[in-house]
Short mmCIF file of C-alpha atoms in Angstrom, two decimals:
data_model
loop_
_atom_site.label_atom_id
_atom_site.label_comp_id
_atom_site.label_asym_id
_atom_site.label_seq_id
_atom_site.Cartn_x
_atom_site.Cartn_y
_atom_site.Cartn_z
CA MET A 93 1.79 -1.21 -43.81
CA PHE A 94 4.49 -1.46 -41.14
CA THR A 95 6.79 1.28 -42.91
CA PRO A 96 10.17 2.89 -40.58
CA ILE A 97 10.87 6.10 -40.52
CA LEU A 98 14.88 6.34 -39.76
CA ILE A 99 15.32 9.80 -37.88
CA ALA A 100 19.13 10.70 -37.72
CA SER A 101 22.58 9.19 -38.70
CA PHE A 102 26.03 10.16 -38.09
CA ILE A 103 24.79 12.82 -34.89
CA SER A 104 28.24 12.28 -32.27
CA SER A 105 25.74 13.04 -30.10
CA ILE A 106 21.75 13.42 -29.70
CA ASN A 107 21.78 16.90 -31.23
CA ALA A 108 20.44 16.68 -33.26
CA ALA A 109 22.68 -4.11 -64.32
CA ALA A 110 22.69 -2.14 -67.28
CA ILE A 111 24.40 -4.23 -70.49
CA ILE A 112 27.37 -5.76 -70.00
CA SER A 113 29.86 -5.85 -72.35
CA ARG A 114 33.59 -6.66 -72.87
CA SER A 115 36.38 -4.06 -72.45
CA GLN A 116 37.90 -5.29 -75.37
CA SER A 117 34.84 -6.87 -77.26
CA TYR A 118 31.41 -6.43 -78.42
CA PRO A 119 28.52 -5.61 -76.30
CA LEU A 120 26.53 -9.23 -75.04
CA SER A 121 22.88 -9.11 -75.87
CA GLN A 122 20.95 -7.32 -72.82
CA ARG A 123 20.78 -9.23 -69.36
CA SER A 124 17.63 -11.22 -69.29
CA ALA A 125 15.43 -11.26 -66.42
CA LEU A 126 13.08 -13.51 -64.92
CA GLY A 127 9.42 -12.98 -63.86
CA PRO A 128 8.30 -12.69 -59.76
CA GLN A 129 6.80 -16.04 -60.39
CA THR A 130 9.61 -18.14 -61.61
CA LYS A 131 12.33 -20.35 -59.60
CA LEU A 132 16.22 -20.31 -58.17
CA THR A 133 18.71 -22.68 -58.18
CA ILE A 134 21.39 -22.07 -56.54
CA GLY A 135 24.24 -24.33 -57.32
CA ASN A 136 28.25 -23.87 -57.41
CA LYS A 137 29.81 -22.73 -59.88
CA VAL A 138 33.67 -21.88 -60.69
CA ILE A 139 33.84 -18.55 -61.64
CA ALA A 140 37.14 -16.35 -62.01
CA PRO A 141 34.87 -12.09 -62.49
CA ASP A 142 37.75 -10.31 -61.31
CA GLY A 143 40.66 -12.87 -63.61
CA PHE A 144 41.27 -14.99 -60.41
CA GLU A 145 39.09 -18.62 -60.42
CA ARG A 146 37.27 -19.40 -56.95
CA SER A 147 34.23 -22.28 -56.22
CA ALA A 148 31.29 -19.60 -55.72
CA THR A 149 27.84 -19.94 -54.68
CA LEU A 150 25.11 -18.65 -57.50
CA VAL A 151 21.99 -18.47 -58.59
CA ASN A 152 21.31 -20.49 -61.74
CA GLY A 153 24.37 -20.21 -62.76
CA GLU A 154 24.73 -16.85 -62.75
CA TYR A 155 26.98 -13.25 -60.48
CA PRO A 156 24.79 -11.52 -59.82
CA GLY A 157 22.03 -13.44 -59.57
CA PRO A 158 19.60 -12.97 -62.48
CA LEU A 159 17.81 -9.94 -62.25
CA ILE A 160 13.54 -10.39 -61.05
CA ALA A 161 11.82 -7.65 -62.60
CA ALA A 162 7.78 -7.58 -61.51
CA GLN A 163 5.17 -5.16 -62.26
CA LYS A 164 3.09 -2.70 -59.15
CA GLY A 165 0.76 -4.67 -58.44
CA ASP A 166 1.80 -8.39 -58.46
CA ASN A 167 1.90 -11.46 -57.00
CA PHE A 168 5.26 -13.19 -56.30
CA ALA A 169 5.92 -17.02 -56.62
CA ILE A 170 9.80 -18.19 -56.02
CA GLU A 171 10.79 -21.55 -56.00
CA VAL A 172 14.11 -21.76 -54.75
CA ALA A 173 15.61 -24.94 -54.90
CA ASN A 174 18.84 -25.92 -53.52
CA GLU A 175 21.24 -27.80 -55.55
CA LEU A 176 24.87 -26.95 -53.20
CA THR A 177 27.52 -29.52 -53.49
CA ASP A 178 30.85 -28.06 -52.17
CA SER A 179 30.95 -28.88 -48.94
CA SER A 180 33.79 -26.03 -48.90
CA MET A 181 31.26 -23.37 -48.35
CA PHE A 182 27.77 -23.93 -46.50
CA THR A 183 25.40 -26.72 -48.46
CA SER A 184 21.64 -25.42 -47.27
CA THR A 185 21.20 -22.31 -47.72
CA SER A 186 18.00 -19.73 -47.38
CA VAL A 187 17.26 -16.39 -49.72
CA HIS A 188 16.20 -12.94 -47.86
CA TRP A 189 13.24 -10.39 -50.06
CA HIS A 190 15.35 -7.70 -49.11
CA GLY A 191 13.13 -4.45 -48.81
CA ILE A 192 10.09 -6.19 -49.12
CA TYR A 193 7.48 -5.67 -46.05
CA GLN A 194 5.87 -8.87 -46.44
CA ASN A 195 2.68 -8.02 -44.45
CA GLY A 196 0.49 -11.20 -43.72
CA THR A 197 3.74 -12.98 -44.53
CA SER A 198 6.19 -13.16 -42.32
CA TYR A 199 7.10 -16.57 -42.60
CA ALA A 200 8.49 -15.23 -46.78
CA ASP A 201 10.89 -13.03 -45.36
CA GLY A 202 13.41 -14.92 -46.55
CA THR A 203 15.70 -14.94 -43.12
CA ALA A 204 17.01 -17.64 -41.10
CA SER A 205 16.55 -18.16 -37.56
CA VAL A 206 14.83 -15.76 -37.03
CA THR A 207 11.05 -15.71 -39.82
CA GLN A 208 12.09 -20.22 -41.08
CA CYS A 209 14.86 -22.73 -40.78
CA PRO A 210 17.09 -22.95 -43.90
CA ILE A 211 16.24 -25.00 -47.16
CA ALA A 212 18.54 -27.93 -47.10
CA GLN A 213 20.16 -29.75 -50.17
CA ASN A 214 18.04 -31.41 -52.85
CA GLN A 215 15.38 -29.85 -50.80
CA SER A 216 13.22 -26.81 -52.18
CA TYR A 217 10.24 -24.11 -50.57
CA LEU A 218 8.10 -21.45 -52.75
CA HIS A 219 8.36 -18.32 -51.47
CA SER A 220 4.14 -16.63 -51.78
CA PHE A 221 4.04 -13.70 -51.28
CA SER A 222 3.09 -10.01 -52.20
CA ALA A 223 4.86 -6.39 -52.09
CA GLN A 224 1.09 -4.19 -51.81
CA ASN A 225 1.51 -1.01 -52.94
CA GLN A 226 5.95 -1.07 -53.75
CA ALA A 227 7.60 0.19 -55.92
CA GLY A 228 11.77 0.69 -57.11
CA THR A 229 14.70 -1.62 -56.45
CA PHE A 230 14.94 -4.17 -54.19
CA TRP A 231 17.24 -6.81 -54.29
CA TYR A 232 18.22 -11.02 -53.21
CA HIS A 233 20.39 -12.60 -51.19
CA SER A 234 21.73 -15.38 -48.81
CA HIS A 235 21.86 -15.00 -44.79
CA TYR A 236 24.03 -17.81 -44.77
CA SER A 237 26.98 -16.11 -45.95
CA CYS A 238 28.84 -14.42 -48.72
CA ASP A 239 30.04 -16.43 -51.06
CA GLY A 240 27.64 -15.21 -54.55
CA LEU A 241 23.96 -15.67 -53.98
CA ARG A 242 23.24 -11.74 -54.38
CA GLY A 243 21.25 -10.82 -57.01
CA PRO A 244 18.79 -7.00 -58.39
CA LEU A 245 14.64 -6.92 -57.91
CA VAL A 246 12.80 -5.09 -59.41
CA ILE A 247 9.95 -3.20 -59.64
CA TYR A 248 8.23 -1.15 -62.15
CA ASP A 249 6.02 1.42 -61.76
CA PRO A 250 3.71 2.29 -65.03
CA GLU A 251 2.52 5.18 -63.48
CA ASP A 252 6.03 6.32 -61.42
CA PRO A 253 5.29 10.23 -61.13
CA LEU A 254 8.90 10.50 -62.49
CA ALA A 255 8.92 8.75 -65.61
CA TYR A 256 9.11 11.86 -67.22
CA MET A 257 12.80 12.55 -66.36
CA TYR A 258 13.62 9.87 -68.07
CA ASP A 259 13.86 7.21 -71.43
CA VAL A 260 15.13 4.88 -70.35
CA ASP A 261 14.92 2.02 -67.48
CA ASP A 262 14.95 -1.76 -67.96
CA ALA A 263 17.84 -5.00 -66.94
CA SER A 264 20.38 -2.64 -69.18
CA THR A 265 19.91 0.18 -65.99
CA VAL A 266 20.38 -1.75 -62.94
CA ILE A 267 23.35 -1.64 -61.90
CA THR A 268 25.16 -3.62 -59.37
CA LEU A 269 28.37 -2.76 -57.20
CA SER A 270 29.84 -6.27 -55.03
CA ASP A 271 32.83 -6.94 -53.32
CA TRP A 272 34.97 -10.09 -54.12
CA TYR A 273 36.84 -12.39 -52.52
CA HIS A 274 38.93 -15.00 -52.79
CA ALA A 275 38.60 -17.10 -50.18
CA GLU A 276 35.41 -18.92 -49.62
CA ALA A 277 33.24 -16.59 -46.72
CA THR A 278 33.34 -20.33 -44.28
CA VAL A 279 36.68 -19.64 -44.17
CA LEU A 280 37.00 -15.93 -43.87
CA ARG A 281 35.00 -15.97 -40.65
CA TYR A 282 37.79 -16.84 -39.30
CA ILE A 283 39.77 -14.03 -39.34
CA ILE A 284 38.94 -10.66 -38.00
CA GLY A 285 39.16 -8.03 -39.62
CA ASN A 286 38.84 -9.43 -44.13
CA VAL A 287 39.50 -7.09 -46.88
CA ALA A 288 37.83 -7.63 -50.08
CA ASP A 289 40.47 -8.85 -52.99
CA SER A 290 38.56 -6.90 -55.67
CA THR A 291 34.95 -4.60 -56.70
CA LEU A 292 32.40 -5.48 -59.58
CA VAL A 293 30.15 -3.77 -61.56
CA ASN A 294 27.88 -6.33 -62.79
CA GLY A 295 29.88 -9.12 -62.04
CA LEU A 296 33.05 -8.12 -63.08
CA GLY A 297 36.49 -6.20 -62.00
CA ARG A 298 40.05 -6.59 -61.58
CA TYR A 299 42.26 -7.28 -58.01
CA ALA A 300 45.12 -5.40 -57.64
CA GLY A 301 48.31 -7.09 -59.32
CA GLY A 302 45.62 -9.05 -60.86
CA PRO A 303 45.56 -9.73 -64.49
CA MET A 304 43.55 -7.19 -66.86
CA SER A 305 40.65 -8.96 -67.12
CA ASP A 306 37.03 -8.01 -68.32
CA LEU A 307 34.94 -4.93 -67.22
CA ALA A 308 31.88 -3.88 -67.04
CA VAL A 309 30.57 -1.81 -69.85
CA ILE A 310 27.33 0.75 -68.83
CA ASN A 311 26.24 1.71 -73.43
CA VAL A 312 24.36 4.45 -73.58
CA GLU A 313 23.30 6.66 -76.59
CA GLN A 314 24.53 10.48 -76.42
CA GLY A 315 20.59 13.07 -75.81
CA LYS A 316 18.93 10.42 -73.92
CA ARG A 317 18.53 10.02 -70.31
CA TYR A 318 18.90 7.03 -68.34
CA ARG A 319 17.86 5.56 -64.98
CA LEU A 320 20.87 3.76 -63.19
CA ARG A 321 20.04 1.68 -60.54
CA LEU A 322 22.86 1.16 -58.50
CA VAL A 323 21.95 -1.77 -55.56
CA SER A 324 24.76 -1.98 -53.31
CA MET A 325 24.92 -5.82 -52.60
CA SER A 326 28.13 -5.16 -50.87
CA CYS A 327 29.26 -8.08 -48.31
CA ASP A 328 31.24 -5.29 -46.26
CA PRO A 329 32.85 -2.07 -47.79
CA ASN A 330 30.65 1.18 -48.22
CA PHE A 331 31.90 2.62 -52.38
CA GLN A 332 31.80 5.86 -53.18
CA PHE A 333 30.28 5.99 -56.56
CA SER A 334 30.83 8.53 -59.85
CA ILE A 335 30.98 8.74 -63.04
CA ASP A 336 33.79 10.65 -64.68
CA GLY A 337 31.95 13.76 -67.00
CA HIS A 338 28.54 13.40 -65.63
CA ASN A 339 26.11 14.81 -62.58
CA MET A 340 23.98 12.11 -61.27
CA THR A 341 20.11 13.18 -60.05
CA VAL A 342 19.35 10.96 -57.32
CA ILE A 343 15.29 9.63 -57.60
CA GLU A 344 15.25 7.13 -54.89
CA ALA A 345 16.66 5.49 -52.12
CA ASP A 346 15.59 2.11 -51.06
CA GLY A 347 12.24 1.25 -52.59
CA GLN A 348 11.18 4.74 -51.67
CA LEU A 349 11.32 7.53 -54.14
CA THR A 350 13.04 11.17 -53.12
CA GLU A 351 12.92 14.91 -54.33
CA PRO A 352 14.86 15.07 -57.90
CA LEU A 353 18.92 16.41 -56.12
CA GLN A 354 21.66 15.85 -58.29
CA VAL A 355 24.87 15.36 -57.42
CA ASP A 356 28.74 14.81 -58.87
CA GLN A 357 28.75 12.03 -56.20
CA LEU A 358 27.43 9.39 -53.57
CA GLN A 359 28.19 6.61 -51.08
CA ILE A 360 26.17 4.11 -50.47
CA TYR A 361 26.49 1.58 -47.96
CA ALA A 362 25.87 -2.58 -48.40
CA GLY A 363 22.55 -3.13 -49.11
CA GLN A 364 21.44 0.40 -50.00
CA ARG A 365 20.45 1.03 -53.86
CA TYR A 366 20.08 4.68 -55.24
CA SER A 367 18.36 5.16 -59.08
CA VAL A 368 20.06 7.85 -60.20
CA VAL A 369 19.38 10.07 -64.07
CA LEU A 370 22.86 10.19 -66.15
CA VAL A 371 21.74 12.51 -68.67
CA ALA A 372 24.02 11.11 -71.84
CA ASP A 373 25.27 14.60 -73.09
CA GLN A 374 29.08 14.36 -73.39
CA PRO A 375 30.21 13.99 -76.36
CA THR A 376 31.10 10.72 -77.18
CA ASP A 377 33.28 8.84 -75.94
CA ASN A 378 34.64 6.19 -72.85
CA TYR A 379 33.84 7.16 -69.50
CA TRP A 380 35.62 5.81 -66.29
CA VAL A 381 33.10 4.00 -63.94
CA ARG A 382 33.99 4.63 -60.47
CA ASN A 383 33.97 2.47 -57.82
CA LEU A 384 36.15 2.97 -54.37
CA PRO A 385 35.48 1.27 -51.95
CA ASN A 386 36.54 2.54 -47.55
CA THR A 387 39.52 -0.14 -47.95
CA ALA A 388 43.00 1.22 -46.85
CA ASN A 389 44.98 2.14 -50.16
CA ALA A 390 42.24 1.52 -52.72
CA SER A 391 42.88 3.66 -55.90
CA PHE A 392 41.95 3.31 -59.19
CA VAL A 393 45.16 1.78 -60.83
CA GLY A 394 45.30 -0.75 -63.70
CA GLY A 395 41.32 -0.27 -64.00
CA THR A 396 40.85 -1.42 -59.89
CA ASN A 397 37.68 -0.67 -59.02
CA SER A 398 35.85 0.46 -62.02
CA ALA A 399 33.80 0.26 -65.36
CA ILE A 400 33.34 1.69 -68.61
CA LEU A 401 30.37 4.02 -69.66
CA ARG A 402 30.37 3.77 -73.67
CA TYR A 403 28.55 6.36 -75.94
CA THR A 404 27.44 4.70 -78.95
CA GLY A 405 29.91 5.80 -81.97
CA ALA A 406 32.76 5.85 -78.38
CA PRO A 407 35.91 2.89 -79.93
CA LEU A 408 36.11 -0.49 -77.58
CA THR A 409 39.23 0.55 -76.00
CA GLU A 410 39.15 2.04 -71.89
CA PRO A 411 38.69 5.87 -71.13
CA THR A 412 41.56 7.74 -70.78
CA THR A 413 39.11 10.57 -68.55
CA VAL A 414 41.20 11.76 -65.47
CA ASN A 415 39.53 11.29 -61.72
CA THR A 416 38.37 14.65 -60.14
CA THR A 417 37.29 15.30 -56.97
CA SER A 418 34.08 16.11 -56.79
CA THR A 419 32.06 20.01 -55.56
CA ASN A 420 28.51 17.99 -55.44
CA PRO A 421 29.03 15.12 -53.54
CA LEU A 422 25.15 13.29 -52.58
CA VAL A 423 24.76 14.60 -48.52
CA GLU A 424 21.99 12.57 -47.12
CA THR A 425 20.10 15.07 -45.36
CA ASN A 426 19.90 17.24 -48.23
CA LEU A 427 17.55 13.75 -49.61
CA HIS A 428 12.70 13.67 -48.53
CA ALA A 429 10.69 11.48 -49.46
CA LEU A 430 8.42 12.55 -52.18
CA THR A 431 5.62 12.09 -51.12
CA ASN A 432 3.55 11.98 -47.39
CA PRO A 433 7.41 13.62 -45.55
CA ALA A 434 6.44 13.36 -42.14
CA ALA A 435 8.07 10.81 -40.03
CA PRO A 436 5.03 9.21 -37.93
CA GLY A 437 4.24 10.78 -33.48
CA ILE A 438 5.06 14.13 -32.32
CA PRO A 439 7.93 15.48 -33.81
CA GLU A 440 10.13 16.47 -30.89
CA TYR A 441 13.03 13.56 -30.07
CA GLY A 442 12.36 10.67 -27.29
CA ALA A 443 8.21 11.86 -27.63
CA ALA A 444 7.57 8.49 -29.65
CA ASP A 445 4.61 5.78 -27.33
CA ILE A 446 8.59 3.14 -27.00
CA ASN A 447 11.10 4.54 -27.18
CA LEU A 448 14.67 1.85 -27.06
CA ASN A 449 18.75 2.94 -26.85
CA LEU A 450 20.82 0.26 -28.13
CA GLN A 451 24.90 0.01 -26.92
CA VAL A 452 25.83 -1.26 -29.60
CA SER A 453 30.16 -2.47 -28.68
CA ALA A 454 33.36 -4.45 -30.01
CA VAL A 455 35.35 -6.79 -28.73
CA ASP A 456 37.95 -9.10 -29.46
CA GLY A 457 36.32 -8.84 -32.65
CA ASN A 458 32.31 -10.20 -31.51
CA PHE A 459 29.77 -7.04 -31.79
CA TYR A 460 27.36 -6.89 -28.40
CA VAL A 461 23.44 -4.91 -28.58
CA ASN A 462 23.45 -4.21 -24.58
CA ASN A 463 26.54 -6.24 -23.76
CA VAL A 464 24.48 -9.50 -25.95
CA SER A 465 25.20 -11.50 -28.90
CA PHE A 466 22.90 -11.99 -31.25
CA ALA A 467 23.36 -15.97 -31.20
CA ALA A 468 20.74 -17.03 -33.70
CA PRO A 469 18.74 -19.63 -31.82
CA THR A 470 17.95 -23.43 -32.81
CA VAL A 471 13.80 -22.49 -33.50
CA PRO A 472 13.41 -19.76 -35.81
CA VAL A 473 11.47 -17.05 -33.68
CA LEU A 474 8.53 -17.02 -36.66
CA LEU A 475 7.97 -20.91 -35.31
CA GLN A 476 8.47 -19.79 -31.77
CA ILE A 477 5.84 -17.10 -31.74
CA LEU A 478 3.13 -19.35 -33.78
CA SER A 479 4.02 -22.39 -30.78
CA GLY A 480 2.73 -20.14 -28.05
CA ALA A 481 5.66 -17.67 -27.06
CA GLN A 482 4.61 -14.84 -26.23
CA ASP A 483 6.84 -12.52 -23.79
CA ALA A 484 11.01 -11.60 -24.30
CA THR A 485 11.31 -14.33 -20.97
CA GLN A 486 9.42 -16.24 -23.56
CA LEU A 487 11.99 -16.22 -27.27
CA MET A 488 15.41 -17.61 -27.84
CA PRO A 489 17.56 -16.24 -27.83
CA ASN A 490 17.95 -14.54 -24.63
CA ASP A 491 18.01 -11.14 -24.57
CA SER A 492 18.19 -10.75 -28.46
CA VAL A 493 14.60 -10.08 -28.80
CA ILE A 494 12.11 -7.35 -28.36
CA ILE A 495 8.52 -7.16 -27.69
CA LEU A 496 6.49 -4.15 -28.86
CA GLU A 497 3.42 -3.88 -28.82
CA ALA A 498 0.73 -3.06 -30.88
CA ASN A 499 0.04 0.04 -33.61
CA LYS A 500 2.66 2.42 -31.83
CA VAL A 501 5.09 4.82 -32.67
CA VAL A 502 9.12 3.45 -31.54
CA GLU A 503 11.87 5.14 -31.63
CA LEU A 504 14.29 3.58 -31.36
CA THR A 505 18.50 5.03 -30.83
CA LEU A 506 20.80 3.02 -31.56
CA SER A 507 24.79 3.63 -29.85
CA THR A 508 28.12 2.35 -31.42
CA THR A 509 31.43 2.30 -29.65
CA GLY A 510 34.40 0.16 -30.68
CA LEU A 511 35.62 -0.64 -34.23
CA GLY A 512 34.59 -1.77 -37.19
CA GLY A 513 31.84 1.50 -38.75
CA PRO A 514 30.84 2.85 -40.11
CA HIS A 515 28.04 0.29 -40.22
CA PRO A 516 24.28 0.06 -42.11
CA VAL A 517 22.14 -1.29 -40.74
CA HIS A 518 19.00 -2.61 -41.43
CA LEU A 519 15.73 -3.73 -39.92
CA HIS A 520 13.77 -5.50 -41.92
CA GLY A 521 9.83 -5.00 -43.49
CA SER A 522 11.34 -1.33 -42.98
CA ALA A 523 11.84 1.88 -45.10
CA GLY A 524 13.53 4.83 -43.51
CA ASN A 525 15.86 8.13 -43.44
CA SER A 526 18.79 9.92 -42.09
CA SER A 527 19.17 13.00 -40.07
CA LEU A 528 16.62 14.35 -37.11
CA ASN A 529 14.31 15.70 -39.49
CA TYR A 530 10.46 14.81 -38.07
CA VAL A 531 9.36 17.03 -41.47
CA ASN A 532 10.03 15.92 -44.02
CA PRO A 533 12.75 13.02 -43.61
CA VAL A 534 14.12 10.10 -46.79
CA ARG A 535 12.86 6.74 -46.48
CA ARG A 536 14.96 4.03 -46.50
CA ASP A 537 15.68 0.68 -45.15
CA VAL A 538 19.17 0.80 -44.59
CA VAL A 539 20.53 3.43 -42.78
CA SER A 540 24.45 4.30 -41.62
CA ALA A 541 24.73 3.73 -37.66
CA GLY A 542 28.21 5.58 -37.96
CA SER A 543 31.13 5.14 -36.28
CA LEU A 544 32.22 5.34 -32.68
CA GLY A 545 30.83 7.07 -30.19
CA GLN A 546 28.27 8.07 -33.22
CA GLN A 547 23.82 7.31 -33.47
CA MET A 548 21.18 6.84 -35.93
CA VAL A 549 18.03 7.77 -34.42
CA ILE A 550 15.00 5.16 -36.47
CA ARG A 551 11.91 5.82 -35.67
CA TRP A 552 9.04 3.48 -36.98
CA VAL A 553 4.69 2.30 -36.61
CA THR A 554 4.62 -1.22 -35.15
CA ASP A 555 1.35 -2.37 -37.71
CA ASN A 556 2.46 -5.11 -39.06
CA SER A 557 3.18 -8.00 -36.41
CA GLY A 558 5.61 -10.52 -36.46
CA PRO A 559 9.71 -10.64 -35.62
CA TRP A 560 11.76 -8.72 -37.90
CA PHE A 561 15.64 -8.40 -38.30
CA LEU A 562 17.89 -5.36 -36.71
CA HIS A 563 20.64 -6.04 -37.89
CA CYS A 564 24.18 -4.53 -39.34
CA HIS A 565 24.13 -5.76 -43.16
CA ILE A 566 27.48 -5.85 -42.73
CA ASP A 567 27.76 -9.79 -43.46
CA TRP A 568 30.50 -10.23 -40.84
CA HIS A 569 29.37 -8.10 -37.92
CA LEU A 570 25.65 -10.26 -37.97
CA ASP A 571 28.07 -13.27 -38.20
CA VAL A 572 29.87 -12.19 -34.79
CA GLY A 573 27.22 -10.99 -33.07
CA PHE A 574 25.78 -7.65 -34.11
CA ALA A 575 21.59 -8.17 -34.30
CA VAL A 576 18.79 -7.96 -32.14
CA VAL A 577 15.40 -8.78 -32.97
CA MET A 578 12.10 -6.55 -33.00
CA ALA A 579 8.99 -9.10 -32.69
CA GLU A 580 6.18 -6.70 -32.90
CA SER A 581 2.94 -7.57 -31.24
CA PRO A 582 3.64 -11.80 -30.76
CA SER A 583 -0.24 -12.29 -29.50
CA GLU A 584 -1.39 -10.82 -33.19
CA THR A 585 1.24 -12.43 -34.96
CA ARG A 586 -1.02 -15.63 -35.99
CA ALA A 587 -4.22 -13.46 -36.70
CA ASN A 588 -2.22 -11.46 -38.96
CA MET A 589 -0.54 -13.59 -41.23
CA GLN A 590 -1.56 -15.97 -43.75
CA GLN A 591 -1.78 -19.61 -43.13
CA ALA A 592 2.01 -20.59 -43.45
CA PRO A 593 2.28 -22.76 -45.99
CA ASP A 594 2.64 -27.70 -44.92
CA ALA A 595 6.43 -26.30 -47.22
CA TRP A 596 7.24 -23.79 -44.07
CA ASP A 597 6.12 -26.95 -41.72
CA GLN A 598 8.88 -29.08 -43.33
CA LEU A 599 11.81 -27.23 -43.47
CA CYS A 600 12.68 -27.01 -39.66
CA PRO A 601 12.06 -30.72 -39.70
CA THR A 602 13.98 -31.13 -42.51
CA PHE A 603 17.43 -29.27 -41.42
CA ASN A 604 17.33 -30.70 -37.93
CA ALA A 605 17.67 -33.73 -39.25
CA LEU A 606 21.36 -33.50 -41.24
CA ALA A 607 24.34 -34.68 -39.85
CA PRO A 608 26.70 -32.11 -39.51
CA SER A 609 28.70 -33.14 -42.53
CA GLN A 610 26.38 -33.28 -44.40
CA LEU A 611 26.11 -29.58 -43.06
CA GLY A 612 28.76 -27.85 -44.81
CA GLY A 613 31.80 -24.81 -44.08
CA THR A 614 32.73 -26.54 -41.38
CA GLY A 615 35.93 -28.67 -41.39
CA LEU A 616 39.07 -28.08 -39.55
CA ASP A 617 40.54 -27.36 -42.66
CA LEU A 618 39.50 -24.19 -42.98
CA TYR A 619 39.73 -22.94 -39.63
CA GLU A 620 44.38 -23.70 -40.86
CA ALA A 621 43.29 -21.81 -43.95
CA ALA A 622 42.85 -19.16 -42.19
CA ALA A 623 45.07 -19.56 -39.84
CA ASN A 624 48.35 -19.67 -43.09
CA MET A 625 45.98 -16.42 -43.98
CA SER A 626 46.47 -14.03 -40.81
CA THR A 627 46.95 -14.63 -37.30
CA ASN A 628 43.90 -12.41 -35.85
CA LEU A 629 41.76 -15.11 -35.53
CA TYR A 630 38.56 -16.10 -33.58
CA PRO A 631 38.46 -18.93 -32.22
CA PRO A 632 37.73 -22.37 -33.42
CA PRO A 633 34.16 -22.72 -32.44
CA ALA A 634 33.53 -26.50 -30.72
CA PRO A 635 33.53 -29.27 -31.72
CA LEU A 636 35.35 -28.65 -35.14
CA PRO A 637 34.85 -32.05 -37.29
CA SER A 638 37.15 -32.69 -40.72
CA SER A 639 35.99 -32.24 -43.79
CA ALA A 640 37.75 -35.20 -44.46
#
């Protein structure tokens, strides 16, 4: 099993969903969940999750998308059907199953330009894969845009060794955290430095100066213990999450169980997940759930960046609890893997079989990894490999594909310069941690690389042949070059991969036959809309056809 270990982050040098109700009315029924064999219909619909109406890209007409729930050992067969029609946004799509290793099924990873071509309008593709021995909290999303296509995925373990700590763990305790924008991503991608209009919890929130729109309500019964599965579906900001008057015990990070650790606040980056046990041991009342983004002037005024924890029997009113300063925030280095905690290889920095160094820089809003800005290839990297390309000189994009030998311990040091941090870095097919700790690091698949002048160290074993995307999980940074591809043993990929379905082979011919006008999201009016919002713009791509 492909299990990278993230050894360090935030070091400046190399030393070391809940039941939702309207806030003023009665609770809705528990969120429905789809099974591991299901269909996701991707379409457009006008919604107003924070009181502002806009067209969005949704799954089955919902935001967030429906929970996909499975049991450990289940096989997945998920059909993704593209019924997009709104040409102001991209009308092709793909869906990535974040945190699933895809060992032997890299063609099902769902990453456009790396493991497949996008799914064209009026087409569908069946993703068939096994999560093998994985269990925990995951999610699904598109790398194609930030207009709403994202939702939670949970694999339940009937033999969870920490099950004794909680009473309730179901669809009602999955909590999604996200940012939300009033303009389409196809407009915002031209602006250098975007700021979200609001923060949503389980798809509801308020924006500064906006109406008193509905807030999400997490309903609890006094005396019960709840496993809250927090999923950051953020396109950009990280969040400081807390619940007034309550502690939380962390027991999972990114699909990996941890030794229980009590905190009163935790920072969660884009793409990360935590399971926390909440004990409903306070007086019957309403309590503010706080989810503060790391954006300028963010506050809780008017119920922004907030949701409600409501005890059974409490009045249907908004909380009056007071925000207090955290005294026991999560320190990530205090998290430790519950089982098999040691990092692979010799427990010394620089003593892996393969030691890599990547330098990330930012110039005029664009990102460069070792002086190269990632540009999506016209042919997916996996298809290039299956067509005979074997080394870095043969693989596109040039200088953005790193070849790794099979069955080696790899240690990657990634350093950042320039603005835009902290950067949450995700390696597809991975799990990892954060501190120079080779004895018992927490394993996770998204780790902060920090900000200007900081570093992280990632260690993993190359036992999953195929091309795996390593990128910043801030969507705007990925869009302008913050990515590379780690191609593990390309010469062995075909032998170690199950036969790709015929439908996978047809994705590229179908997509490549589309005219530019059929792709959506490229009209001159979108660039003009960006210019009306900001003067700090990227240059328009050429040619830029009119959508008229």
